[in-house]
Coordinates of C-alpha atoms in Angstrom, one line a residue:
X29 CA -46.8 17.3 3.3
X30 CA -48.2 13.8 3.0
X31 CA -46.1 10.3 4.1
X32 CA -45.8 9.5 0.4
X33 CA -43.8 12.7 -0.7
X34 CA -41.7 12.2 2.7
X35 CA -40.7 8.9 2.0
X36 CA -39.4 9.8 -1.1
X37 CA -37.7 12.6 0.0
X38 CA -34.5 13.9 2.5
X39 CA -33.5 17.2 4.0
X40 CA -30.0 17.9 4.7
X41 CA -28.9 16.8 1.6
X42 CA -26.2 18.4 -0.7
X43 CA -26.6 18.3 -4.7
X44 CA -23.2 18.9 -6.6
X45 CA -23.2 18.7 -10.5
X46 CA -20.7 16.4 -11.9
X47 CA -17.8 18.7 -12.1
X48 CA -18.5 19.9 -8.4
X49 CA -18.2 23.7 -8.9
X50 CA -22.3 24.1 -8.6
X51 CA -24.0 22.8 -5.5
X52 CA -26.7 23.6 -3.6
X53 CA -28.5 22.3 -0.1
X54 CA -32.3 22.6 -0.8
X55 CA -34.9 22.5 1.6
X56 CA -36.3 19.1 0.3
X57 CA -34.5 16.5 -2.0
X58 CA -37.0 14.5 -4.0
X59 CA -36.6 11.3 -5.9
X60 CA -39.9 10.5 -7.5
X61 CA -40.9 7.2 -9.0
X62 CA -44.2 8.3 -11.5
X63 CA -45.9 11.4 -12.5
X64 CA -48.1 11.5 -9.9
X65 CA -45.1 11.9 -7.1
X66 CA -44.4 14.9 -9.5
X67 CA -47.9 16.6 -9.7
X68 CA -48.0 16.0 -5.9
X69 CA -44.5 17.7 -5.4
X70 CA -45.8 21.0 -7.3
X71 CA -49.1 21.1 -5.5
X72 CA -47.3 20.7 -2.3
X73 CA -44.8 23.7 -3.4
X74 CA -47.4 25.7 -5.2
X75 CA -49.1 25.7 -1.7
X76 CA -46.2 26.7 0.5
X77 CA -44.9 29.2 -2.3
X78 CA -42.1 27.7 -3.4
X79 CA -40.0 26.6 -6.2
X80 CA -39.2 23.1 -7.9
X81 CA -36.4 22.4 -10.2
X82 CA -35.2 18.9 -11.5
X83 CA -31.7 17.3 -12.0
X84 CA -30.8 14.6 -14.0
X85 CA -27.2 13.6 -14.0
X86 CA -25.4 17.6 -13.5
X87 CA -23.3 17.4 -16.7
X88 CA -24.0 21.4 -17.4
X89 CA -21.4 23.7 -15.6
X90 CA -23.6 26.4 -15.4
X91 CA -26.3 27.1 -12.8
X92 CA -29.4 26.4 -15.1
X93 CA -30.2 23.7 -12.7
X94 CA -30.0 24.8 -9.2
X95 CA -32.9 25.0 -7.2
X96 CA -32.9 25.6 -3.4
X97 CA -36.4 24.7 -2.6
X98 CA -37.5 21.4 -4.2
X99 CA -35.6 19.6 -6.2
X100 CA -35.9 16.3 -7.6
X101 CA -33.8 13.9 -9.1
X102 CA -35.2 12.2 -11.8
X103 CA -32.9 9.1 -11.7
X104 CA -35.6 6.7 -11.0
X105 CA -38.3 7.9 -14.4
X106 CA -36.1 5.6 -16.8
X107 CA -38.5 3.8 -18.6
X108 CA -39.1 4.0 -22.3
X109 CA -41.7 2.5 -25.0
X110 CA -42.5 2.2 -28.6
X111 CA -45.6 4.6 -29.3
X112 CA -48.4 2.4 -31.4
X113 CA -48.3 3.9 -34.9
X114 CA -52.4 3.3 -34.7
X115 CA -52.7 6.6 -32.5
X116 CA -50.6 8.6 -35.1
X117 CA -52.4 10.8 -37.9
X118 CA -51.6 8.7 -41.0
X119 CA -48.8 10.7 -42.8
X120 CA -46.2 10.6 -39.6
X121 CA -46.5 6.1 -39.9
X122 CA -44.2 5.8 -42.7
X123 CA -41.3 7.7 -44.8
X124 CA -40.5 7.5 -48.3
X125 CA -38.2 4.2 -47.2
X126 CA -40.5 2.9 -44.7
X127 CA -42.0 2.5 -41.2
X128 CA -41.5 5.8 -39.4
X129 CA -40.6 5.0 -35.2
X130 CA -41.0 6.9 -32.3
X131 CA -39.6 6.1 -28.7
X132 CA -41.3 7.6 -25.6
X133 CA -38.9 7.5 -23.2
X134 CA -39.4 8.9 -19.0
X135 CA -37.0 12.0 -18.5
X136 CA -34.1 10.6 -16.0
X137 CA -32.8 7.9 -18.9
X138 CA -29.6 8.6 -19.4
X139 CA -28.6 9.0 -22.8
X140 CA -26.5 5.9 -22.5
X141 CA -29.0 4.4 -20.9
X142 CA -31.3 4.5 -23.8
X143 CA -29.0 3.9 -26.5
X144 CA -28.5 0.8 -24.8
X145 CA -32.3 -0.1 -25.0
X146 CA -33.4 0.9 -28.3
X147 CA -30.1 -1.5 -29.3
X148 CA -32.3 -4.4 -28.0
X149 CA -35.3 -3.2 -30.6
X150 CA -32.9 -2.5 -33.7
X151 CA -33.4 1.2 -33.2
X152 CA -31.5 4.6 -32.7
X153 CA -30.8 8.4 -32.1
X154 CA -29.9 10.5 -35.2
X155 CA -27.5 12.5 -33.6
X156 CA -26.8 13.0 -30.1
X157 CA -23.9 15.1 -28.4
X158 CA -20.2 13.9 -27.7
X159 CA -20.9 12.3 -24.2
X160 CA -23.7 10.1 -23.5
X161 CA -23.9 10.1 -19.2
X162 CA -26.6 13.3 -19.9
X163 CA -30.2 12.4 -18.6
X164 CA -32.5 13.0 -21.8
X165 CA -34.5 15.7 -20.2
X166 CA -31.3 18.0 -19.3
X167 CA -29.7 17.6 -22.5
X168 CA -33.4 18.6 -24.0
X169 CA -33.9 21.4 -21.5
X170 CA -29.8 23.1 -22.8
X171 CA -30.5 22.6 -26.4
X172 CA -27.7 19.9 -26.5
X173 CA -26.7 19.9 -30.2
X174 CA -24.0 17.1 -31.4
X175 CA -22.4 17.7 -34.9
X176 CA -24.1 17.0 -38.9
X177 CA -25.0 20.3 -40.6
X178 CA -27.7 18.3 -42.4
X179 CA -28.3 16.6 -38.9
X180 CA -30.9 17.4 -35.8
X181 CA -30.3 19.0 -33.1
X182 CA -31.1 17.0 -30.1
X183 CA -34.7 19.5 -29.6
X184 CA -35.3 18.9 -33.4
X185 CA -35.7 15.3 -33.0
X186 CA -38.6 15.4 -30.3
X187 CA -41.9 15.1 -31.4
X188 CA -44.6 15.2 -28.2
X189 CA -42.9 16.3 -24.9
X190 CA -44.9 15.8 -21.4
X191 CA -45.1 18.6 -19.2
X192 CA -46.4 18.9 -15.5
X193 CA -46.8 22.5 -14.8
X194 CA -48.8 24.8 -12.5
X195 CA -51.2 22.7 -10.5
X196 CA -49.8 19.8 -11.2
X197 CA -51.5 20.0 -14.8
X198 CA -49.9 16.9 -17.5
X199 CA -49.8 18.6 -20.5
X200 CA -48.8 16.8 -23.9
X201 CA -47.3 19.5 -26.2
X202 CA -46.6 18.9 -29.7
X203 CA -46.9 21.3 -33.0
X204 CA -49.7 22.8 -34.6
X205 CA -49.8 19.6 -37.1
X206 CA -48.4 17.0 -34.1
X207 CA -48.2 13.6 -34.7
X208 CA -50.4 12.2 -32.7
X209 CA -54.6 12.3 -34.1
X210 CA -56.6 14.0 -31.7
X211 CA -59.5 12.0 -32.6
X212 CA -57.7 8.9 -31.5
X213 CA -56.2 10.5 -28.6
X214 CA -56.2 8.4 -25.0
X215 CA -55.1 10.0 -22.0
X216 CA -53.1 7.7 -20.0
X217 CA -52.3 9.9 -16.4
X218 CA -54.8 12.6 -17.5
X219 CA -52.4 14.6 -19.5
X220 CA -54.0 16.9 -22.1
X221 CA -53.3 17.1 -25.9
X222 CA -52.0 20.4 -26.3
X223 CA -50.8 20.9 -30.6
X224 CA -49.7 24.5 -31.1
X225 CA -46.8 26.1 -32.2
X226 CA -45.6 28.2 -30.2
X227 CA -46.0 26.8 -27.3
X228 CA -44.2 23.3 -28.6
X229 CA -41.5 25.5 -29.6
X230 CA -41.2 27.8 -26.4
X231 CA -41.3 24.6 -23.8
X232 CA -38.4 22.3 -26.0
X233 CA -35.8 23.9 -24.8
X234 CA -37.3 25.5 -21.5
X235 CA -33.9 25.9 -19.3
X236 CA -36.7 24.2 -16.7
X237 CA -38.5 27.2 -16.2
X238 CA -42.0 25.8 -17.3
X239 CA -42.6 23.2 -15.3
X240 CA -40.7 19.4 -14.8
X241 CA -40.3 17.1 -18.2
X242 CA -41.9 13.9 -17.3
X243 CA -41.5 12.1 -20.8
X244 CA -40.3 12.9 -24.4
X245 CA -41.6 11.2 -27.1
X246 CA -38.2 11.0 -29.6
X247 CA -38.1 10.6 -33.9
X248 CA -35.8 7.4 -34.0
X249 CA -34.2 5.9 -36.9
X250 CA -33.7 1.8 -37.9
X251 CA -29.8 1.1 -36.0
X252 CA -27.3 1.7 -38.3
X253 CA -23.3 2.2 -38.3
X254 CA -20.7 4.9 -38.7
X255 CA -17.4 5.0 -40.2
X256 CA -15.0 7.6 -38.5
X257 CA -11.8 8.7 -39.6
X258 CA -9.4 11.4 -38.5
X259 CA -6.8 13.3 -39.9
X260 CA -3.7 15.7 -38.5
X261 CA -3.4 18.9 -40.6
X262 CA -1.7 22.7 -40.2
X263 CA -4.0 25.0 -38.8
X264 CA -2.9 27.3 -41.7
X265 CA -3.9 25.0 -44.1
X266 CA -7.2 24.4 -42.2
X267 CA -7.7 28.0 -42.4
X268 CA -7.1 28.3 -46.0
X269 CA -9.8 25.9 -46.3
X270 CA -12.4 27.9 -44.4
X271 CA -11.2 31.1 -45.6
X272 CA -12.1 30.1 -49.3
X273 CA -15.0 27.8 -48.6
X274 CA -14.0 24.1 -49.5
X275 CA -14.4 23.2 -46.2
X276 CA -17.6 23.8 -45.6
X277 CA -18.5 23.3 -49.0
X278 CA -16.7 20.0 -49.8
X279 CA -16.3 18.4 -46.2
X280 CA -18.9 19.7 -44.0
X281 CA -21.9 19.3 -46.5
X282 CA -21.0 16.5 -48.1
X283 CA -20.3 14.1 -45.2
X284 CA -22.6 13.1 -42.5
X285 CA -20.8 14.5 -39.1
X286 CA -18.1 16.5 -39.3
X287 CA -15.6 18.3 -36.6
X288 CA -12.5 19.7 -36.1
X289 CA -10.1 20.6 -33.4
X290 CA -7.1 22.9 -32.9
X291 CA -4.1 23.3 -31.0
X292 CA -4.3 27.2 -29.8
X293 CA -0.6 27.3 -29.3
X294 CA 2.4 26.7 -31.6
X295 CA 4.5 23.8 -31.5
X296 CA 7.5 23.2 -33.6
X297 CA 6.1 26.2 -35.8
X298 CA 2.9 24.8 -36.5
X299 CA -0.5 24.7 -34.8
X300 CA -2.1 21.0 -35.0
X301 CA -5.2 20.7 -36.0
X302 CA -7.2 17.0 -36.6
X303 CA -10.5 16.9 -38.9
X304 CA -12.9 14.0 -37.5
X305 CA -15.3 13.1 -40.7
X306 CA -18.1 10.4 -39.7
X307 CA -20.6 8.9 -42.6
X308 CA -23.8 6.6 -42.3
X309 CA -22.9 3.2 -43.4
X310 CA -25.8 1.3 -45.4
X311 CA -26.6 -2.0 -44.0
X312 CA -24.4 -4.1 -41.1
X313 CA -20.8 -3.6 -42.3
X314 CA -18.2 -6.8 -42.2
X315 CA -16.0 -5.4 -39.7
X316 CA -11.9 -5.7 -40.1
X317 CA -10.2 -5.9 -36.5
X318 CA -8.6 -2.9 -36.9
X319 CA -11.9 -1.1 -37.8
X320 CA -13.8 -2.7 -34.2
X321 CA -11.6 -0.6 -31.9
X322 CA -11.4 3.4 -31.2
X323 CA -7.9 4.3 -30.3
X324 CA -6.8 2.2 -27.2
X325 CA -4.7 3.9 -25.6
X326 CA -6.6 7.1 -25.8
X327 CA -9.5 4.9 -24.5
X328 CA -7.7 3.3 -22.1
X329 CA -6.3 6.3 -20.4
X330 CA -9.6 8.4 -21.0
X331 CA -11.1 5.6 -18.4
X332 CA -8.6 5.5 -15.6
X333 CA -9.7 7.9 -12.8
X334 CA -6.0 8.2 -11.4
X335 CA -5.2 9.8 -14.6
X336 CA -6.8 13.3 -15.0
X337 CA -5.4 14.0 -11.4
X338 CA -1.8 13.1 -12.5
X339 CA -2.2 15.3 -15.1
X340 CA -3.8 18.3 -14.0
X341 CA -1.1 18.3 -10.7
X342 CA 1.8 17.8 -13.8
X343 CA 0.4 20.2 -15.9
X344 CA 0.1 22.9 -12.8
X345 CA 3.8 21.9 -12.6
X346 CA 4.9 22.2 -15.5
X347 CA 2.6 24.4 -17.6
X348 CA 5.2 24.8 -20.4
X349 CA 4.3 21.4 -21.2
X350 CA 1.0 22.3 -22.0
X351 CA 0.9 22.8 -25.6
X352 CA 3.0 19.5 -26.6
X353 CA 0.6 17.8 -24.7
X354 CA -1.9 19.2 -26.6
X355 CA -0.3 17.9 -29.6
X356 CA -0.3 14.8 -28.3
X357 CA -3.8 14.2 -27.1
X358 CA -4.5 14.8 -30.9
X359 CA -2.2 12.8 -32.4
X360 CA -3.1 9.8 -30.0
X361 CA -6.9 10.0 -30.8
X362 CA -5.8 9.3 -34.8
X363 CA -7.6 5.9 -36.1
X364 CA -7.1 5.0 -39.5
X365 CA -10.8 3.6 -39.4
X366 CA -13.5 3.1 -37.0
X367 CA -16.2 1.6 -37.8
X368 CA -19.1 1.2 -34.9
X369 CA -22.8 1.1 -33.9
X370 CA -24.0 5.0 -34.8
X371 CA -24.0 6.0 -30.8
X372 CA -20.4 4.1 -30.0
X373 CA -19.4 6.4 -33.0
X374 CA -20.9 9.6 -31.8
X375 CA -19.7 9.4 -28.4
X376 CA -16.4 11.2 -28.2
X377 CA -15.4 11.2 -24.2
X378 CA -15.4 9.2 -21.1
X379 CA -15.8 9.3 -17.5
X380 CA -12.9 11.2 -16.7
X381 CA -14.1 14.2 -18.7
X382 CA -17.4 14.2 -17.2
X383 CA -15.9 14.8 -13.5
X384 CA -12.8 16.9 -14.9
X385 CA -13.6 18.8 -17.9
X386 CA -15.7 22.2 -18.2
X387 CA -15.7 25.0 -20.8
X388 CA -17.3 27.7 -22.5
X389 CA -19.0 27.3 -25.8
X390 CA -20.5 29.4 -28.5
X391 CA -22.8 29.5 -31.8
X392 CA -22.1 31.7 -34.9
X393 CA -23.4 31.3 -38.6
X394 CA -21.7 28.8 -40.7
X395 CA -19.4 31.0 -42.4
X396 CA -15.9 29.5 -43.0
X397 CA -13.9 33.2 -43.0
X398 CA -16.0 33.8 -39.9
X399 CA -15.0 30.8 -37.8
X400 CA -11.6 30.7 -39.3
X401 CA -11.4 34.7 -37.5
X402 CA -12.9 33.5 -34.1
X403 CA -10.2 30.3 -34.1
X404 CA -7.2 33.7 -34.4
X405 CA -8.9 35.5 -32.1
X406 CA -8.8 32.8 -29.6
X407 CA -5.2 31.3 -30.2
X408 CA -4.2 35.1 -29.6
X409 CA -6.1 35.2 -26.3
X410 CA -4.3 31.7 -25.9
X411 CA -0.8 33.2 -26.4
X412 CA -1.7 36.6 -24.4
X413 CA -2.3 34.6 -21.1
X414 CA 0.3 32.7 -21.5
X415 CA 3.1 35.5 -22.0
X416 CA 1.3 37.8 -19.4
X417 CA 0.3 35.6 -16.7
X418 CA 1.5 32.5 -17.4
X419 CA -1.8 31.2 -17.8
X420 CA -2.4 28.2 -20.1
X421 CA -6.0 26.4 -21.9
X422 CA -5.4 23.1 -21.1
X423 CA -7.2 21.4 -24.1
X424 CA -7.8 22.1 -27.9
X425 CA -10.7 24.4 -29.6
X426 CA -13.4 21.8 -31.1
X427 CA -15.6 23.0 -34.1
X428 CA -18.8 21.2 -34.7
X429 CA -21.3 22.4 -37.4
X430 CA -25.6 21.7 -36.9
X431 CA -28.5 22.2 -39.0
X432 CA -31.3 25.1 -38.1
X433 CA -33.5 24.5 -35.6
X434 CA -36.7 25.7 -34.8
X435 CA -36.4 25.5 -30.7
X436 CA -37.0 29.3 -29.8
X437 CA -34.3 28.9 -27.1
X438 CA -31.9 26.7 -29.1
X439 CA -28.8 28.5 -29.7
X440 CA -29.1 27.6 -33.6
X441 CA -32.8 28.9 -33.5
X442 CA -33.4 29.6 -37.3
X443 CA -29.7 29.3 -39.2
X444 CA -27.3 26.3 -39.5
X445 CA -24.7 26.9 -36.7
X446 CA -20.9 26.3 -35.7
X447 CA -20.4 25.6 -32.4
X448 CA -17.3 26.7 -31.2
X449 CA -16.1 24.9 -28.0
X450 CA -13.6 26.4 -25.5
X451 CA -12.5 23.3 -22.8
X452 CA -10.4 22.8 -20.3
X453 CA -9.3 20.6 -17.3
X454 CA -11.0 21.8 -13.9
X455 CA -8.5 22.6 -11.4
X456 CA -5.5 23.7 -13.7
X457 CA -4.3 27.2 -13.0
X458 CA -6.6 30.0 -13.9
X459 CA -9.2 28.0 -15.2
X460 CA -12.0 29.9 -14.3
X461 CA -10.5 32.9 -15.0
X462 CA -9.4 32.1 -18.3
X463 CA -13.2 30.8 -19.6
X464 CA -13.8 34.5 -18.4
X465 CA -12.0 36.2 -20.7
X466 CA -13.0 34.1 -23.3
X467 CA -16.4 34.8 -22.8
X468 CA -16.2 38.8 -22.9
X469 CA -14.1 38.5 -26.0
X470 CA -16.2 36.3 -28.0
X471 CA -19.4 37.8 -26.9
X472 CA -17.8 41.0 -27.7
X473 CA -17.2 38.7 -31.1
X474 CA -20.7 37.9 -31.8
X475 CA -21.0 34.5 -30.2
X476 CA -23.9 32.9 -28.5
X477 CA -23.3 31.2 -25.1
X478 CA -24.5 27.8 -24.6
X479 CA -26.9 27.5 -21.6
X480 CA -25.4 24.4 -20.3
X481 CA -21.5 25.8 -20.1
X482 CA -19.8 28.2 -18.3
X483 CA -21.7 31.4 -19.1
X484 CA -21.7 33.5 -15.8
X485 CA -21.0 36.7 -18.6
X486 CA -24.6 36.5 -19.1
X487 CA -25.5 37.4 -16.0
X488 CA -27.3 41.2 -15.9
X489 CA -26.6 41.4 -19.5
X490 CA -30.4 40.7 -20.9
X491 CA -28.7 42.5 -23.7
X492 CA -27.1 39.8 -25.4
X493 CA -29.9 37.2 -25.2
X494 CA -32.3 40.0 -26.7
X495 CA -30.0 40.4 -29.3
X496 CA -29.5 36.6 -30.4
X497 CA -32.9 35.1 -29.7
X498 CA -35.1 37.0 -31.6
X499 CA -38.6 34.8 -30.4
X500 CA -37.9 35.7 -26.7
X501 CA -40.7 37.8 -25.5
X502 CA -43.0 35.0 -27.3
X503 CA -41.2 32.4 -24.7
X504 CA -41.3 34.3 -22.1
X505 CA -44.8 34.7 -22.6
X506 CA -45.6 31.3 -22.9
X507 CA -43.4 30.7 -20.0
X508 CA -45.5 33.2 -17.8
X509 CA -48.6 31.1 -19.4
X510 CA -47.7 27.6 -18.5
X511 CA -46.0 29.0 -14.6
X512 CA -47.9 32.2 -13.5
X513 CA -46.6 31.5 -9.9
X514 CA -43.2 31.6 -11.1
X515 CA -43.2 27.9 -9.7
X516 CA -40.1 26.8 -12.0
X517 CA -37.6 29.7 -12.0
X518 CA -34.3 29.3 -10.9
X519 CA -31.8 32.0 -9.6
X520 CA -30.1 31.6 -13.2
X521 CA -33.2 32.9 -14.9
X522 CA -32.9 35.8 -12.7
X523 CA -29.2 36.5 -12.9
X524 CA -29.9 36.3 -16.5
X525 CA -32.8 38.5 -16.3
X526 CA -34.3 36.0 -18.5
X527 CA -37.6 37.0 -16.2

């Protein structure tokens, strides 16, 4: 190993994700500064026959990022840039309304991070998903999704993604009809053009297992703002809605970003449910003071890190109290407006969720009676744990809805998909246990897993990915293409006999 990838490097050094219930010692701990500390990582490893793995800021609760040889932290690759419109074939330079923009941006940005910078050039995401502390390249590499049936996916807003993979090759992958002109192409760290298909649509969501993102070159939109509103309603009446189709027919595809959330247990006779609908606003909107502020006190207490420990040692205490605090959470997030910059809008957590807060979460077709079945079937798991073991989900059941994307790997590969979320608070009774049993029973139920949540139930059950990702043997192909050493796979992969 040469003094360059030793200095940036330390042994005896233990990664934990956010949520601290995957870590891992590996035999060298990188933190690399360019690309070429990253083709010099996989020649070193190719050589010695091991593996290399990347981390960006451990929001995913499953294993997909563990790695016990080499793994690097990609904290330091935060840069970003405006790609020159000059290099681009001619029809990708403007839209119907104007200049088209594209942000390059290095993989260990955090999403917040990069909000933050293309604020300073008047430009922004699309979509993005509820929290914002994800590096870029880890939400990529999960098929992070956000919420907007008639909005991208976070893989269906990339439009060149840079690869290093076996040898320490730079590969610049983009589709068949890619945006950038090859006959105007300019290699700047001797990357390759690489336009095709399947392999664009294989390595966009790549759990990792193709070789380490370098950069991502990003569709971006002109900024613009969001009004949010929220409304309590009955579950039942919720469920009529679904059930006859005005939901998602009225609410769902007529507005921007929609979600909802629901109470899985009964209080006072009713389970609470709030609907969160979110539209574009043309042009900079004169704000009221009422419309500048989120909830405060839901904010306030969302940021104090005394807080989710109180409440997780009460709630252990007292787990009868569970469901009314349920009801509260929901009725304390109400606003009567919000009106805010598109990625203050979007962002729907804070801190003490990222270091508390894990769960389960699954895709299914956007079919109101379909996800108005999975919400029963889950409030009846719900109210079986808690009359049989005394077991209690310490959070609501958020529904988001996303367009159809064409990531092989995406968990809304090829139809518009409801996502239907299954948190809790770490460290509450039985909360492992519990996301277990969810996970049989809604797999049993047709849903899809995410790759970034809890999804052990995958593991030795090829099965079920077979079954639901119906361009798998393509990526996997192109995945034994770009790594023939099998330089990039992680024990997840092999638990979920994904190779």
């Amino acid at each position: 190993m040469n003094q360059r990838l030793k200095t940036i490097s330390k042994t005896r050094k233990t990664w934990k994700n956010a949520t601290r219930n995957v870590k891992v010692s590996p035999l060298r701990y990188f933190f690399p500064t360019s690309v070429q500390d990253i083709k010099e990582i996989i020649i070193d490893a190719e050589a010695k026959d091991l593996r290399v793995r990347a981390v960006g800021s451990g929001h995913s609760f499953s294993e997909v990022a563990k790695g016990r040889d080499y793994l690097l932290n990609m904290k330091h690759l935060d840069k970003i840039e405006k790609i020159d419109p000059a290099k681009l074939k001619e029809k990708y330079r403007k839209t119907s309304t104007g200049d088209r923009y594209y942000a390059k941006t290095e993989a260990g940005i955090t999403i917040r991070d990069l909000n933050k910078k293309l604020d300073k050039i008047g430009l922004a995401l699309l979509n993005m998903g509820a929290v914002n502390y994800q590096t870029v390249s880890g939400a990529l590499s999960t098929a992070t999704h956000g919420t907007g049936i008639n909005m991208p996916a976070f893989p269906d807003m990339v439009q060149s993604l840079y690869l290093v993979t076996h040898q320490g090759k730079l590969l610049q992958i983009e589709p068949t009809d890619g945006i950038t002109d090859p006959t105007k192409f300019q290699s700047q760290h001797g990357e390759e053009l690489v336009q095709d298909d399947e392999i664009f649509y294989s390595a966009v969501v790549s759990l990792g297992a193709m070789g380490i993102i370098y950069a991502i070159t990003f569709d971006v939109v002109p900024e613009f703002w969001i009004k949010e509103s929220r409304k309590m309603i009955d579950w039942k009446e919720l469920k009529g809605q679904l059930e006859s189709g005005d939901f998602i027919e009225n609410v769902v595809k007529k507005h921007d970003y929609v979600s909802f959330r629901v109470n899985p247990y009964l209080v006072k006779g009713k389970h609470l449910a709030s609907v969160v609908v979110q539209d574009k606003l043309p042009g900079k909107p004169k704000l009221s003071i009422n419309a500048r502020f989120k909830n405060l006190r839901a904010e306030i207490l969302g940021n104090i890190p005394l807080v989710p420990w109180l409440t997780i040692w009460y709630l252990n205490l007292r787990p009868t109290a569970i469901p009314g605090s349920i009801n509260s959470f929901l009725k304390g997030t109400k606003d009567k407006e919000f009106i805010g910059r598109s990625h203050k809008t979007l962002f729907q957590s804070g801190p003490n969720i990222r270091r508390h807060g894990i769960s389960s979460e699954f895709s299914f077709p956007v079919d109101g009676k379909l996800i108005a079945e999975i919400i029963e079937v889950i409030i009846k798991q719900a109210d079986d744990n808690r009359k049989v073991g005394k077991l209690y989900q310490s959070s609501h059941v958020p529904c988001r809805f996303v367009m159809s994307s064409k990531a092989f790997m995406s968990t809304s590969y090829n139809r518009p998909t409801a996502y239907i979320d299954l948190p809790l608070l770490q460290r509450t009774i039985g909360d492992f246990e519990i996301l277990e049993r969810y996970q049989d029973l809604i797999i049993e139920n047709e849903g899809v897993p995410h790759w970034g949540k809890i999804n052990n139930r995958l593991y030795g059950r090829i099965d079920i990915t077979q079954k639901n990702f119906p361009m798998l043997k393509k990526w996997q192909e192109v995945r034994s293409k770009l790594d023939p050493k099998g330089t990039f796979i992680s024990a997840f992969m092999e638990k979920a006999e994904l190779v």
